[in-house]
PDB file of C-alpha atoms in Angstrom:
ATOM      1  CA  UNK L 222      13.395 186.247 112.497  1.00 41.00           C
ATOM      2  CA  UNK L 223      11.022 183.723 113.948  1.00 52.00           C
ATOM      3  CA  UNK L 224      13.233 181.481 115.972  1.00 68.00           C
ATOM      4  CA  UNK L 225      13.981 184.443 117.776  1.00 77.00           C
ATOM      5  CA  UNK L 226      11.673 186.005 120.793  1.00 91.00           C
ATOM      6  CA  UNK L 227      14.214 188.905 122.428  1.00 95.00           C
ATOM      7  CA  UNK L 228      16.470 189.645 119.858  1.00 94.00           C
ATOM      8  CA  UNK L 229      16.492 190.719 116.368  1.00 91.00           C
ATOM      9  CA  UNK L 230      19.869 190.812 115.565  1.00 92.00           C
ATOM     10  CA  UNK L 231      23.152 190.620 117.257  1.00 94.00           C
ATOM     11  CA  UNK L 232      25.596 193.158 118.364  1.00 94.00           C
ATOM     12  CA  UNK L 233      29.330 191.708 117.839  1.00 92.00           C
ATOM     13  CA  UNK L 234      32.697 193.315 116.913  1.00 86.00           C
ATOM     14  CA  UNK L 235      33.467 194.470 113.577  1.00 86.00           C
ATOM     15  CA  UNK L 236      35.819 192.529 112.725  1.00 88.00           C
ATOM     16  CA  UNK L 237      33.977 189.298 113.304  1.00 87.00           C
ATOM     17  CA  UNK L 238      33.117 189.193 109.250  1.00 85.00           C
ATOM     18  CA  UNK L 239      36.749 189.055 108.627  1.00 89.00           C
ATOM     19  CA  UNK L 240      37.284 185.709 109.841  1.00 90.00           C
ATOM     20  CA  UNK L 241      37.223 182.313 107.936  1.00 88.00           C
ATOM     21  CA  UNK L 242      37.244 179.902 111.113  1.00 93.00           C
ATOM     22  CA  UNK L 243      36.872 180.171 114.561  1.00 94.00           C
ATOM     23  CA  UNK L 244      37.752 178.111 117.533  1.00 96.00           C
ATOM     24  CA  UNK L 245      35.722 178.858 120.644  1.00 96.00           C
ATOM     25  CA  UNK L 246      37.075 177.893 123.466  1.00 97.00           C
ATOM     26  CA  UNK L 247      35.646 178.388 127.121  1.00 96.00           C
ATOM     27  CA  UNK L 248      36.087 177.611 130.430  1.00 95.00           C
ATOM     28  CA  UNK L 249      33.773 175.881 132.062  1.00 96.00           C
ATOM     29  CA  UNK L 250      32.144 176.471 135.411  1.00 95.00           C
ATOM     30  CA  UNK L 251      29.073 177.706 137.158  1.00 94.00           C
ATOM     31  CA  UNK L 252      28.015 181.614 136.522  1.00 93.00           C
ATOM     32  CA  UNK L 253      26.017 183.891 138.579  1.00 91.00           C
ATOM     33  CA  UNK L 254      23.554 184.795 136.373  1.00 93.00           C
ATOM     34  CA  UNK L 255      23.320 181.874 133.683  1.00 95.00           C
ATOM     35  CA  UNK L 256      23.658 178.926 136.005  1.00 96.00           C
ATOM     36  CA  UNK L 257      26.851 177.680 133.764  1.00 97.00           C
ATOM     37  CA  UNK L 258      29.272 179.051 131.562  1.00 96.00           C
ATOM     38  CA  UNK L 259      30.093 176.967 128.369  1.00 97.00           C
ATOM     39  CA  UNK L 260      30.654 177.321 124.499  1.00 98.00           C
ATOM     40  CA  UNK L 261      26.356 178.778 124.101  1.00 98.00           C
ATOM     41  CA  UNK L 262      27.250 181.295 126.516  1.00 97.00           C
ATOM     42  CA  UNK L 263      31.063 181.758 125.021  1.00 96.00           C
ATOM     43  CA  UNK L 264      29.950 182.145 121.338  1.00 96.00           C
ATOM     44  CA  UNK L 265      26.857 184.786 122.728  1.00 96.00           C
ATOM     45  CA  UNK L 266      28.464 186.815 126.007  1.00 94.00           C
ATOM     46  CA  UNK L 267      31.924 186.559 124.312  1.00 92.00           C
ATOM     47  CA  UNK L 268      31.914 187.655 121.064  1.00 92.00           C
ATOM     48  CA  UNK L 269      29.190 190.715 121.823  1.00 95.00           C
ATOM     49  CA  UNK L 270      30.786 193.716 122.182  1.00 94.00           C
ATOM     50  CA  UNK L 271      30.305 196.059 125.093  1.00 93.00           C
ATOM     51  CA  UNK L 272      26.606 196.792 123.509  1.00 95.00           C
ATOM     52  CA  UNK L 273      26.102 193.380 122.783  1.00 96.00           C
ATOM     53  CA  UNK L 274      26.501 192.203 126.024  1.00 95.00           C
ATOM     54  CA  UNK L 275      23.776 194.792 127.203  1.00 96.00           C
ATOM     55  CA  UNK L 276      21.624 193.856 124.634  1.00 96.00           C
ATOM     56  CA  UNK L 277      21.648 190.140 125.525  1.00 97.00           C
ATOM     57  CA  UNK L 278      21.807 190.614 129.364  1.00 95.00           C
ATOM     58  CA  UNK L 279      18.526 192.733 129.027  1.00 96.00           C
ATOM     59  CA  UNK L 280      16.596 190.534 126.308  1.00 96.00           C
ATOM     60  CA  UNK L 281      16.840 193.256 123.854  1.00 95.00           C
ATOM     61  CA  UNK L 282      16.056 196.361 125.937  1.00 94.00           C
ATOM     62  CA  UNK L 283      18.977 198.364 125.891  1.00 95.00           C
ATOM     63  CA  UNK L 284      22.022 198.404 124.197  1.00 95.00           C
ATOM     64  CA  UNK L 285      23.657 200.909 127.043  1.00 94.00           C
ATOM     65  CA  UNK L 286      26.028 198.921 129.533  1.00 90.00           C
ATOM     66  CA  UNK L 287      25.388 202.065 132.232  1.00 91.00           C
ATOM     67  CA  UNK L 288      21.190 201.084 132.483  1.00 91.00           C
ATOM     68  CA  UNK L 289      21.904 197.086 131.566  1.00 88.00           C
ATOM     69  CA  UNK L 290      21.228 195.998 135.382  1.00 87.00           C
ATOM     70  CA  UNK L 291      18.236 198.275 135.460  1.00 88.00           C
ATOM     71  CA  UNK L 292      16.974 196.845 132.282  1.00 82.00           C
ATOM     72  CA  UNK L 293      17.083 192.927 133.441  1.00 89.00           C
ATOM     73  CA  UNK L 294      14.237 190.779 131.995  1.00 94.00           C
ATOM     74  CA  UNK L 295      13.090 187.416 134.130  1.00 95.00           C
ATOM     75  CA  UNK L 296      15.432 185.043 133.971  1.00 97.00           C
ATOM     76  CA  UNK L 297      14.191 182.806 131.495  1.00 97.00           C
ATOM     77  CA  UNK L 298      14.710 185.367 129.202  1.00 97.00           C
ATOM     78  CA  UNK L 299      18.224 186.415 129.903  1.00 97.00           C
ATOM     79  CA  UNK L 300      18.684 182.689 128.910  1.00 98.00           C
ATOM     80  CA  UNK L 301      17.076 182.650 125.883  1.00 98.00           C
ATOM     81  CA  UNK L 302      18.603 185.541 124.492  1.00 97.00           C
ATOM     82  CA  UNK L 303      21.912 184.270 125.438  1.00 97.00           C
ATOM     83  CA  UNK L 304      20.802 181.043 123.207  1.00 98.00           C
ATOM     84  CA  UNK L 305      19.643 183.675 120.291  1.00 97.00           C
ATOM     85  CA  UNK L 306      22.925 185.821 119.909  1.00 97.00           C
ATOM     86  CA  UNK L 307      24.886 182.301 120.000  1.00 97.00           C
ATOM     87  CA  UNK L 308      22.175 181.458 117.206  1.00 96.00           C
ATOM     88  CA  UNK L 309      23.469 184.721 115.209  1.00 94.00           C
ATOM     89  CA  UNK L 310      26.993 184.181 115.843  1.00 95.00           C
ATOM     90  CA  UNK L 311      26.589 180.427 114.237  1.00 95.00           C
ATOM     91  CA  UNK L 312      24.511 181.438 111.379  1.00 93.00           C
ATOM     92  CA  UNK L 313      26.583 183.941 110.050  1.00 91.00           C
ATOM     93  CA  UNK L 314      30.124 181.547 110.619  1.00 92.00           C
ATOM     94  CA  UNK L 315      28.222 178.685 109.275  1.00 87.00           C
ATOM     95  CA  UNK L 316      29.810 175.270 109.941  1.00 89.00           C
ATOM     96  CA  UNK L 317      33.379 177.119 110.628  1.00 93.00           C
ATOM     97  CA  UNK L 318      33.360 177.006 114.597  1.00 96.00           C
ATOM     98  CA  UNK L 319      34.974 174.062 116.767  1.00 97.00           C
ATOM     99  CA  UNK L 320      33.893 174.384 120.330  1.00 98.00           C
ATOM    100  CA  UNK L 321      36.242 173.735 123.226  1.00 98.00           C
ATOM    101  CA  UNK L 322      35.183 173.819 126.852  1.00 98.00           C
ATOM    102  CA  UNK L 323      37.785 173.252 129.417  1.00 97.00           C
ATOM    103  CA  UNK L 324      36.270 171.301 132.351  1.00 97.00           C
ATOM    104  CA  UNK L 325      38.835 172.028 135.046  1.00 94.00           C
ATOM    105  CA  UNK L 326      39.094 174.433 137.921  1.00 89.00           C
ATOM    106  CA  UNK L 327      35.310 174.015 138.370  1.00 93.00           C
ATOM    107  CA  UNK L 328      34.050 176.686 140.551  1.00 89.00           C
ATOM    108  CA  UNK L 329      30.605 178.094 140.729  1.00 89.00           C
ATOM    109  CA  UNK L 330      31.489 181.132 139.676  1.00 80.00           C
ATOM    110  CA  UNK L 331      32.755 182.692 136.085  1.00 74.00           C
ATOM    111  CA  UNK L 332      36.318 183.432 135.567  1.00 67.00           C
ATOM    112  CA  UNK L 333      35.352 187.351 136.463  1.00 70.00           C
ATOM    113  CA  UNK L 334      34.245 186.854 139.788  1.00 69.00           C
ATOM    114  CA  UNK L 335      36.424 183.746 140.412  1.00 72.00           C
ATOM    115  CA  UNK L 336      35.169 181.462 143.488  1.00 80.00           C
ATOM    116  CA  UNK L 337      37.421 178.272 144.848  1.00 84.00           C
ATOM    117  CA  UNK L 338      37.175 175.205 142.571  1.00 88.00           C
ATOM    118  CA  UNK L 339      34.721 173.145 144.056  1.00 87.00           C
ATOM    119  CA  UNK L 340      34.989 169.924 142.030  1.00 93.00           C
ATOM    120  CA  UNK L 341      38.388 168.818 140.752  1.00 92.00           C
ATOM    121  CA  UNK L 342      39.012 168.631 136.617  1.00 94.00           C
ATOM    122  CA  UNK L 343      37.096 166.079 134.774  1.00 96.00           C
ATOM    123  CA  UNK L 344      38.798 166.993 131.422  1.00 96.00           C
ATOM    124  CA  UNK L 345      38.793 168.829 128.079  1.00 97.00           C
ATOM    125  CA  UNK L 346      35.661 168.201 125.284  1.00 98.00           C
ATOM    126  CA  UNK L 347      35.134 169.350 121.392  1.00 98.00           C
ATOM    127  CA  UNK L 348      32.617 169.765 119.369  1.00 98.00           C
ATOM    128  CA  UNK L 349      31.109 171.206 116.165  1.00 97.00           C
ATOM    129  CA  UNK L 350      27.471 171.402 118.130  1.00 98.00           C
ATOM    130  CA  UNK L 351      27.718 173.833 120.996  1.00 98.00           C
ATOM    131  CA  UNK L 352      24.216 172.742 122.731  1.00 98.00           C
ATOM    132  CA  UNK L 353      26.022 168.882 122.344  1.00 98.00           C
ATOM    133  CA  UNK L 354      28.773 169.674 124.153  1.00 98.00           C
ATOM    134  CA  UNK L 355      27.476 171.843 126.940  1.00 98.00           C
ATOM    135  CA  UNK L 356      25.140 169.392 127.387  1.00 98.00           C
ATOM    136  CA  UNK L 357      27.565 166.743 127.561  1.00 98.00           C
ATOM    137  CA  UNK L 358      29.347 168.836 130.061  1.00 98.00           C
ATOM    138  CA  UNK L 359      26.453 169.431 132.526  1.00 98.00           C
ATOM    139  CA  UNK L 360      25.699 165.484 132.361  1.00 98.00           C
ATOM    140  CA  UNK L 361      29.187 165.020 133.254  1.00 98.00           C
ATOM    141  CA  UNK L 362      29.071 167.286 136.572  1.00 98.00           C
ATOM    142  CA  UNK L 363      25.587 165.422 137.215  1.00 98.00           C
ATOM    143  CA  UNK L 364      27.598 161.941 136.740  1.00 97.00           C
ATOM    144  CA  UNK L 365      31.084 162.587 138.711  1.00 97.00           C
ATOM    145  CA  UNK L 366      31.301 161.032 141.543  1.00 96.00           C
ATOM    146  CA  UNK L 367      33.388 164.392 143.541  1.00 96.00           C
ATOM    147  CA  UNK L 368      30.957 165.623 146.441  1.00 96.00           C
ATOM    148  CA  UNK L 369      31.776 168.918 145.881  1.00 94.00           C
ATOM    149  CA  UNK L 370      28.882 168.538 142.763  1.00 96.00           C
ATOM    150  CA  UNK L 371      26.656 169.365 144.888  1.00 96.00           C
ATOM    151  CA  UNK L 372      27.831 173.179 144.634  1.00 95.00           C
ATOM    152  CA  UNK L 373      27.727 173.707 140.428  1.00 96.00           C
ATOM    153  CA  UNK L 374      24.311 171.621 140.561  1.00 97.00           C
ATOM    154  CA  UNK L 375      22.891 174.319 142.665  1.00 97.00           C
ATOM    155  CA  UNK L 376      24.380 176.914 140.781  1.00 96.00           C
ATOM    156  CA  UNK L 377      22.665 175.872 137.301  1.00 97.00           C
ATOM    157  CA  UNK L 378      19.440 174.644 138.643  1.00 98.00           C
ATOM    158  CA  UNK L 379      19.189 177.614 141.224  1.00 97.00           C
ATOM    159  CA  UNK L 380      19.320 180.123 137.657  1.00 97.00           C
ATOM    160  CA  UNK L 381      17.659 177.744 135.463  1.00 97.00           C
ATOM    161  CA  UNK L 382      20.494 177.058 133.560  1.00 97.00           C
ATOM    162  CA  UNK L 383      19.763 174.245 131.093  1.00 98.00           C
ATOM    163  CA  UNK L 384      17.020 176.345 129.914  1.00 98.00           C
ATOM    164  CA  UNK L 385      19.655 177.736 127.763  1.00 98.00           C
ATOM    165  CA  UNK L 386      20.241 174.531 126.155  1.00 98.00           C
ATOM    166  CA  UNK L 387      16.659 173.840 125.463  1.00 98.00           C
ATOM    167  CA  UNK L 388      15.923 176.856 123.725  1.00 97.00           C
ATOM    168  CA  UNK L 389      18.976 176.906 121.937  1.00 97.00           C
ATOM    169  CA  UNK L 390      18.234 173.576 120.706  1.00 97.00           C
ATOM    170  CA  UNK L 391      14.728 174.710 120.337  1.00 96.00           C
ATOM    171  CA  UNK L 392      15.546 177.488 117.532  1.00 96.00           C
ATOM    172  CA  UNK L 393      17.988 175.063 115.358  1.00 95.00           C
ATOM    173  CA  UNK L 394      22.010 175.975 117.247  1.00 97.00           C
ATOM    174  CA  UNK L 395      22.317 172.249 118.119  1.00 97.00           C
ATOM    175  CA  UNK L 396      21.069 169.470 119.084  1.00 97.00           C
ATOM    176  CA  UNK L 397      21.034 168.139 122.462  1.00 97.00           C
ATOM    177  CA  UNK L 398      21.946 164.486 121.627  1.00 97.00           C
ATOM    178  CA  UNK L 399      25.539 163.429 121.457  1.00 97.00           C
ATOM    179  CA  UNK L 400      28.189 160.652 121.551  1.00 96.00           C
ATOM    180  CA  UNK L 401      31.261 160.744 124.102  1.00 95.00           C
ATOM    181  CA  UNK L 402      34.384 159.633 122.052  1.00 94.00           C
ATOM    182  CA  UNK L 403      36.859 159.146 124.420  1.00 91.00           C
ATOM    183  CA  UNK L 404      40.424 159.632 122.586  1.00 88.00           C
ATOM    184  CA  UNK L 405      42.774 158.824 125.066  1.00 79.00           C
ATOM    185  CA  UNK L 406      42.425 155.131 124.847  1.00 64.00           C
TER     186      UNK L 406
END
């Protein structure tokens, strides 16, 4: 496909095809390797199955989880993959996915490897445009006024992490523009 420079196709569970709608919802926080953790990296990392996720973490190189960390491309490519199988997952659902990321418990680390919250809960978002809403999210660290910011800003601009975001948006998953509604007034 031409939107897509690492991968080709996507590697997910079988049973994927067998669903009409999908909710994705995600926690999130900083991550070691992609600088954040949101509804891209959800709908991509999530969904892939055990080959998928080796596929994506090394751009396309390997499909085997045992020689994925031997296999890992620069960074900006881990990224952009990442943005490509979310790209797959979204084309073949269509317009059937709502997007959920859970903004508390913000640590700098994924829910695998979980580190101390460093910021306190800023709240719960939805979307139907995952690059929207991660966005939003990442604006919203940048914007709170809780000093322990300081700690998830380093973590995605350390790895590069919006570059995610821009390539997604770059290859047609979303757009990076959005409006805040805020429902509970």
């Amino acid at each position: 496909m031409r939107d897509r420079k690492h991968l080709e196709y996507d590697i997910v569970g079988d049973h994927l095809k067998n669903y009409d709608f999908m909710v994705n919802l995600a926690h999130f926080k900083g991550h070691a390797m992609g600088g954040f953790g949101g509804a891209v990296k959800n709908i991509s990392i999530g969904i892939a199955s055990s080959a998928g996720k080796a596929w994506i973490h090394s751009a396309g190189k390997t499909k085997n989880a045992a020689e994925m960390w031997s296999a890992l491309p620069p960074q900006d490519d881990f990224l952009e993959s990442m943005a490509e199988a979310a790209k797959a997952v979204a084309d073949h659902c269509g317009e059937r996915i709502l997007y959920i990321n859970v903004m508390n418990n913000l640590s700098v680390d994924c829910d695998a490897h979980p580190a101390a919250p460093e910021m306190g809960d800023i709240g719960i978002l939805a979307s139907t445009d995952p690059v929207a809403l991660d966005k939003a999210c990442v604006d919203l660290v940048y914007a709170s006024d809780d000093p322990g910011k300081v700690h998830l800003i380093e973590r995605i601009e350390s790895r590069h992490g919006t570059h995610t975001l821009d390539h997604a948006a770059a290859i047609g998953l979303g757009d990076p523009d959005y409006e805040l509604i805020d429902i509970d007034n």
